[in-house]
Short mmCIF file of C-alpha atoms in Angstrom, two decimals:
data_model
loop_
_atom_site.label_atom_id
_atom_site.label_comp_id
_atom_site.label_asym_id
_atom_site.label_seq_id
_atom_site.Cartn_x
_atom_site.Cartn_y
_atom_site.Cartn_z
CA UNK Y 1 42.48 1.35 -29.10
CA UNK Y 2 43.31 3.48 -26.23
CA UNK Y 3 40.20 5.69 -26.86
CA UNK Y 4 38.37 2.45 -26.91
CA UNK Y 5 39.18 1.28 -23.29
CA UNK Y 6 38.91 5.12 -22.09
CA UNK Y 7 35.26 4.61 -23.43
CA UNK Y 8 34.78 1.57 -21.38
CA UNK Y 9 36.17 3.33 -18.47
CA UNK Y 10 32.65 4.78 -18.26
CA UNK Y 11 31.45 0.94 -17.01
CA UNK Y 12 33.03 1.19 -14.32
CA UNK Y 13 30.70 3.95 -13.07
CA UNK Y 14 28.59 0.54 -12.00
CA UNK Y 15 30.76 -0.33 -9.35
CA UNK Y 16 29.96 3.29 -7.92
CA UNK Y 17 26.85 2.26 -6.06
CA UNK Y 18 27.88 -0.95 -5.21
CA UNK Y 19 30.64 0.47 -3.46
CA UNK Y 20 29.12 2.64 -1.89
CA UNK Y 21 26.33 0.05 -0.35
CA UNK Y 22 29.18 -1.75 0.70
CA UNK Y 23 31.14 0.41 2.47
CA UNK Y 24 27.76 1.88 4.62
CA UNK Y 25 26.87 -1.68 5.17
CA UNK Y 26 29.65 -3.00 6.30
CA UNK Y 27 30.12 0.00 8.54
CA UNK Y 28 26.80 -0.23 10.05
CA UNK Y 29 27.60 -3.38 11.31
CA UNK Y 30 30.57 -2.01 13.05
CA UNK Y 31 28.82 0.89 14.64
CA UNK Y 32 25.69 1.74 16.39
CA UNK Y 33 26.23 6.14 15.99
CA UNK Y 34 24.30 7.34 12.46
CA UNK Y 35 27.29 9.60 12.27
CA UNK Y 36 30.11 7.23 12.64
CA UNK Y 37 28.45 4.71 10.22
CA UNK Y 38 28.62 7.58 7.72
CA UNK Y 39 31.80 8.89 8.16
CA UNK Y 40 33.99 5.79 8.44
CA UNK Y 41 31.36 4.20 5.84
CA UNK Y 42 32.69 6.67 3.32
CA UNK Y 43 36.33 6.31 4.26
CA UNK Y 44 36.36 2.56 3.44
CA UNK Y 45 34.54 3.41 -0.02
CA UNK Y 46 37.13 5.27 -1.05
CA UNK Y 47 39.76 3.09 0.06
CA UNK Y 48 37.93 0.37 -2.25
CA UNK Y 49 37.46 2.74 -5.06
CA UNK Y 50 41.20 3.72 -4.30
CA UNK Y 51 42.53 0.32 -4.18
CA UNK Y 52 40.19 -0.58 -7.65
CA UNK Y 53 41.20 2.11 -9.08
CA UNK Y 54 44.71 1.43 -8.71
CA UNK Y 55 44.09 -2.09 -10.27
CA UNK Y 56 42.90 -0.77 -13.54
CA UNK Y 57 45.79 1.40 -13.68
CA UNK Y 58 47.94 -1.24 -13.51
CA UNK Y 59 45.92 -3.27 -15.93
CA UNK Y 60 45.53 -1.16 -18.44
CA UNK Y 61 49.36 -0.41 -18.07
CA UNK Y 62 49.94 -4.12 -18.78
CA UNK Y 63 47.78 -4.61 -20.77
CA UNK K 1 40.72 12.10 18.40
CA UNK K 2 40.05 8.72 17.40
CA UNK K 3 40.18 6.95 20.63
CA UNK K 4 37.77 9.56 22.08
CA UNK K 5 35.61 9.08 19.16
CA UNK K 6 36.19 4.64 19.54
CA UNK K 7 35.25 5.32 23.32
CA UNK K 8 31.97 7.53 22.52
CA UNK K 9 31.08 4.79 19.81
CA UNK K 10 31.59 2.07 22.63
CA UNK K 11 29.76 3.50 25.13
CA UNK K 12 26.56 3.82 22.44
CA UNK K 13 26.86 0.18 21.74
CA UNK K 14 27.11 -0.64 25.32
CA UNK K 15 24.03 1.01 25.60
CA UNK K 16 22.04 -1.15 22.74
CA UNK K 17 18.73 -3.28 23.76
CA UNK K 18 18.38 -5.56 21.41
CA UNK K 19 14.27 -6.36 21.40
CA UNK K 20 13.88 -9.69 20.72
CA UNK K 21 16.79 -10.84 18.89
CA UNK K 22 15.75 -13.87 17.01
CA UNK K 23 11.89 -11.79 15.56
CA UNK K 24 14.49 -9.16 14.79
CA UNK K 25 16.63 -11.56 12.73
CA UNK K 26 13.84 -12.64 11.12
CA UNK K 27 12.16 -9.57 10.13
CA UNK K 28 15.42 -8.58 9.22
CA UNK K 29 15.73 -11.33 6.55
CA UNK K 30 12.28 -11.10 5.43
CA UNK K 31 13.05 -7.15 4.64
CA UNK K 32 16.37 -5.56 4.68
CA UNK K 33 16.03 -2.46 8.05
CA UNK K 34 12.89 -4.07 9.39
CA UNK K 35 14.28 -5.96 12.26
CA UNK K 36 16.29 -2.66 13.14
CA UNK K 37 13.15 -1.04 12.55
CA UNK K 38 11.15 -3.25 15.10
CA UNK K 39 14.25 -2.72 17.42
CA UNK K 40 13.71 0.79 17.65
CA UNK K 41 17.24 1.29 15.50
CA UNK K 42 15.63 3.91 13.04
CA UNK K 43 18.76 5.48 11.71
CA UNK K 44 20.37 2.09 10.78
CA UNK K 45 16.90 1.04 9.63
CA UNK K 46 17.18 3.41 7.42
CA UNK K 47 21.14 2.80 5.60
CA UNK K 48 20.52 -0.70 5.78
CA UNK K 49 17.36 -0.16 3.44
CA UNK K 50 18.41 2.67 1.44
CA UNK K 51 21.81 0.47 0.64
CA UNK K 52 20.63 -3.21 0.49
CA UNK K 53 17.06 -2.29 -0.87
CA UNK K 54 18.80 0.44 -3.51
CA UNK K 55 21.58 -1.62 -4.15
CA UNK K 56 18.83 -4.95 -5.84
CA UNK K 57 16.13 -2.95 -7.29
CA UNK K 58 19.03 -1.08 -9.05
CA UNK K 59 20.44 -4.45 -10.10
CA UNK K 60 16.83 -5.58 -10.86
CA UNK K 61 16.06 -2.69 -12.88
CA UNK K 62 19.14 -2.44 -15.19
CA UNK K 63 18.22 -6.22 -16.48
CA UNK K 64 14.58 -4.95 -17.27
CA UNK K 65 13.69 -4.44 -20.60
CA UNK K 66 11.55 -6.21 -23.63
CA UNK K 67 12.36 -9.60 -22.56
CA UNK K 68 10.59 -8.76 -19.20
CA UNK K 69 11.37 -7.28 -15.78
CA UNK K 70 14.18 -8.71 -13.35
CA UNK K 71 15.36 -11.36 -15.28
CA UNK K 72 19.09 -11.72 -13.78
CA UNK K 73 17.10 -12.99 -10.72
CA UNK K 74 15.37 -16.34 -11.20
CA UNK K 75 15.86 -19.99 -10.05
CA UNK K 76 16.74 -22.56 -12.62
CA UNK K 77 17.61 -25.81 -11.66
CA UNK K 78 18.37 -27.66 -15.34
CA UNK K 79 21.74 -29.40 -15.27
CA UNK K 80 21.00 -31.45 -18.48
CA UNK K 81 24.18 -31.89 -20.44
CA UNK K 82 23.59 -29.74 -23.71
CA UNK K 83 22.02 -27.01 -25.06
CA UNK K 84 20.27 -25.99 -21.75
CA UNK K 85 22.44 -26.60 -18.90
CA UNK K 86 21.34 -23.48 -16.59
CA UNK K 87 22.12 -24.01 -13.02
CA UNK K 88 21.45 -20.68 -11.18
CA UNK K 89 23.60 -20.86 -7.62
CA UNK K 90 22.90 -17.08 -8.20
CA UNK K 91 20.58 -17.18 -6.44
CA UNK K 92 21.57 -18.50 -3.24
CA UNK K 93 23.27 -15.05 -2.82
CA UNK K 94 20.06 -13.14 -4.12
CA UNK K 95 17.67 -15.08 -0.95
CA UNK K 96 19.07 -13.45 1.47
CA UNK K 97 17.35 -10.29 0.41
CA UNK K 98 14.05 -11.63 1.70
CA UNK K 99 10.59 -10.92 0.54
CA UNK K 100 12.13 -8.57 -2.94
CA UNK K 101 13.20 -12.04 -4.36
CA UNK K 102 10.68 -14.37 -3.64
CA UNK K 103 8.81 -13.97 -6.82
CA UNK K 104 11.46 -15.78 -8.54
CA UNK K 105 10.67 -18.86 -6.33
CA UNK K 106 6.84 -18.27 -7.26
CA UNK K 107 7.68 -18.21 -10.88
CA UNK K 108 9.82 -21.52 -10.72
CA UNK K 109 6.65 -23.45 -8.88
CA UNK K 110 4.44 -21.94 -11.28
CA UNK K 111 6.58 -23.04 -14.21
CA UNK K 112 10.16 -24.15 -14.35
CA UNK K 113 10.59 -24.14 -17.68
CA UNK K 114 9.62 -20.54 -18.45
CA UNK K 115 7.00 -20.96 -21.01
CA UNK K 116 3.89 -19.52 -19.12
CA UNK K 117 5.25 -16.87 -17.02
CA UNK K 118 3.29 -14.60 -14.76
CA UNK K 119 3.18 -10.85 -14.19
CA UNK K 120 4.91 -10.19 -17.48
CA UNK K 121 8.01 -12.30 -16.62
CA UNK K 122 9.04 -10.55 -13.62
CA UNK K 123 12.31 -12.77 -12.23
CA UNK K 124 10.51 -15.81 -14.47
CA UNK K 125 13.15 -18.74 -15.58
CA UNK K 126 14.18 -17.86 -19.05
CA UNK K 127 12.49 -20.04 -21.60
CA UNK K 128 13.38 -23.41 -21.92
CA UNK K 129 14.97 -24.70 -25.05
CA UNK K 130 14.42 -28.26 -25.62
CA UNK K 131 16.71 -29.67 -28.97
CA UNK K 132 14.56 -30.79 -31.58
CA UNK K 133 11.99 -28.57 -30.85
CA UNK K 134 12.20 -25.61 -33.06
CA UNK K 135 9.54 -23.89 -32.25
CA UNK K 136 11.48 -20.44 -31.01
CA UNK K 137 12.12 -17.10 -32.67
CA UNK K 138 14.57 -14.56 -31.87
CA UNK K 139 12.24 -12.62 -29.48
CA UNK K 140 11.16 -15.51 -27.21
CA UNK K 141 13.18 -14.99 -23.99
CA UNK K 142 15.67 -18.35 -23.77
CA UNK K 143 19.07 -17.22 -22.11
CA UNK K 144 21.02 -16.55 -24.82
CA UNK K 145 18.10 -13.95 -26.54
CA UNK K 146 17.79 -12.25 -22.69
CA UNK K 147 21.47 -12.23 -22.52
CA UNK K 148 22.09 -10.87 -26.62
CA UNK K 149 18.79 -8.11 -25.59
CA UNK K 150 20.58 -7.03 -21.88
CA UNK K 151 23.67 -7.39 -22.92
CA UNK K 152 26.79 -6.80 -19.99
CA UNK K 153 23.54 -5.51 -17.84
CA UNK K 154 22.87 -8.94 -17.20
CA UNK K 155 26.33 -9.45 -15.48
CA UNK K 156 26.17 -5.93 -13.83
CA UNK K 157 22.18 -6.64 -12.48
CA UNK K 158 23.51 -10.23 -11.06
CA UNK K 159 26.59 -9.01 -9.24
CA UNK K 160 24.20 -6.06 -7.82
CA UNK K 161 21.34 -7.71 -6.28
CA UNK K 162 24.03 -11.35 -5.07
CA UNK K 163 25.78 -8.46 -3.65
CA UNK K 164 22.70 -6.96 -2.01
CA UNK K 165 21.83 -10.26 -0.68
CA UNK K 166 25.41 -10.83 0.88
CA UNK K 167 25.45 -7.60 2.38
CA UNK K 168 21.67 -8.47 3.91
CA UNK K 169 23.66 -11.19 6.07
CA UNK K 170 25.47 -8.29 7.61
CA UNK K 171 21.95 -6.31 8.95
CA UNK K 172 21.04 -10.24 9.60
CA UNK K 173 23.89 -10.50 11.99
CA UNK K 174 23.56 -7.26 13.21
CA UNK K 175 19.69 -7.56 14.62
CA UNK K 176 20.79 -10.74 16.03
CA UNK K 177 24.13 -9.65 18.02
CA UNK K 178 24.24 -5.99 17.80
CA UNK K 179 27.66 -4.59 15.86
CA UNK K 180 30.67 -5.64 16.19
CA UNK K 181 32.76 -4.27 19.41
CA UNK K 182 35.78 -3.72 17.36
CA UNK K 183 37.80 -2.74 20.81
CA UNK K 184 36.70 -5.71 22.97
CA UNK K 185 37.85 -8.06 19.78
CA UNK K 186 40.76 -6.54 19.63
CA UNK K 187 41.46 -6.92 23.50
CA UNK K 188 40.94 -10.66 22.94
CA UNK K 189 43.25 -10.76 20.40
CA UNK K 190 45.40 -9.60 22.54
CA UNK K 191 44.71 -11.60 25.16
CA UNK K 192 44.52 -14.81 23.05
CA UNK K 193 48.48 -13.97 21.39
CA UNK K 194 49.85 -13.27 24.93
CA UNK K 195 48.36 -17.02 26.04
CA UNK K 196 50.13 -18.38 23.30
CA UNK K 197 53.38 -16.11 23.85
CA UNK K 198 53.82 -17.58 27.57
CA UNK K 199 52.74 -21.31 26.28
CA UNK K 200 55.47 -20.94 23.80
CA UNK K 201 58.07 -19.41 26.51
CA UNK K 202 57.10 -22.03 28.81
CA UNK K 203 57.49 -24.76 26.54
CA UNK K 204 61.10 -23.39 25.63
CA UNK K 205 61.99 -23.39 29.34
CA UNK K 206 60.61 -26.79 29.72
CA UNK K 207 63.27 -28.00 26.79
CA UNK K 208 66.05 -26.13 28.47
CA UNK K 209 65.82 -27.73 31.85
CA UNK K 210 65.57 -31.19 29.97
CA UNK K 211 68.85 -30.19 27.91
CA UNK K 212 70.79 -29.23 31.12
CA UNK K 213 69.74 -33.12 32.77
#
């Protein structure tokens, strides 16, 4: 069982570019400077991957 | 650091001209970057395509296979009660891309019930199944064959390119207005909870001087 949802972590990999294209997106419409668009772009993907991240933790703790 | 860096960003967006805002918002729809482009915005032009543009023809290509190309994007308007309800408000999201989804609306004038589709089913309706009528194998492409062949790549492909559309109405917004001034909006925030500190002070005085008549 536990190897099964390790398995399906690998799913999650989809949410990598969506993420991503978030996080730049949203940025670039905060920002007019290539370099801040990148830079704080990237900080709120990771927050989001962070923040996802710590939901499946917690879900597959409950669960 | 970061309010030298806030003030460096401000004082680039001060400096914006926004060339014909409304063409720009336009072009902007019609293909994700192009009203930056037209605005002389290259290097925002250019994450605005790369992510929107990336982001649905990623989408778009994980639900390609046998049962034809694109199929998480198409327009379906059947809200029969029965075998066949299919009511895509998917695609309301997936618009906003511009010009990349319009040959779903092409395919859904051409035929809406997915029988006769053109260029090899590319974002066609799935095949309409009519009860009564069996007339369909396991390889024509009704919504439950396209969802058994795709399997979850017909979620992932529809959350990719709605997403890529919602994220479009950010660039949208963006040719139109220029970015967000984070600073000045916070300033009005400001400004706006200190109004309604002194109404509420005032008020309180106002009830005090009654209570001492």
């Amino acid at each position: 069982m536990t190897l099964f949802a390790f398995w399906r972590i690998f799913d999650c990999l989809y949410a990598i570019p969506l993420i991503l294209a978030t996080g730049m997106v949203y940025s670039a419409s905060r920002h007019e400077d290539i370099h801040d668009v990148l830079r704080r772009g990237l900080r709120l993907s990771g927050w989001i991957f962070g923040f996802m991240l710590m939901v499946l933790v917690v879900m597959m703790i409950l669960f | 650091m970061r309010d030298k860096d806030k003030s460096k960003d401000r004082t680039k967006t001060d400096e914006i001209q926004l060339r014909d805002p409304y063409i720009a918002c336009w072009l902007a729809w019609l293909v994700p970057g192009l009203g930056h482009l037209y605005q002389g915005r290259k290097a925002k032009a250019l994450v605005y395509a790369v992510c929107i543009l990336g982001l649905f023809f990623f989408g778009a290509a994980l639900s390609s296979g046998k049962c034809g190309l694109a199929r998480c994007v198409y327009v379906a308007m059947r809200n029969s009660p029965g075998a066949d309800r299919d009511m895509r408000y998917y695609y309301l999201a997936q618009v906003w891309v511009g010009v990349p989804a319009f040959p779903a609306l092409i395919q859904y004038f051409h035929d809406p019930d997915g029988e006769d589709p053109l260029w090899n089913g590319l974002m066609a309706p799935p095949l309409k199944v009519t009860p009564g009528r069996p007339i369909y194998s396991e390889n024509d492409n009704s919504i439950d064959n396209i969802r058994k062949k795709l399997n979850r790549r017909f979620e992932v492909g529809t959350l990719m390119t709605a997403m890529a559309g919602l994220l479009n109405l950010f660039a949208i917004f963006d040719a139109l207005y220029g970015p967000v001034n984070e600073e000045q909006e916070e300033q009005e925030r400001q400004r706006r909870l200190e109004e309604k500190r002194l109404r509420r002070k005032a008020k309180r005085r106002k009830g005090d001087d009654f209570a001492e008549v």
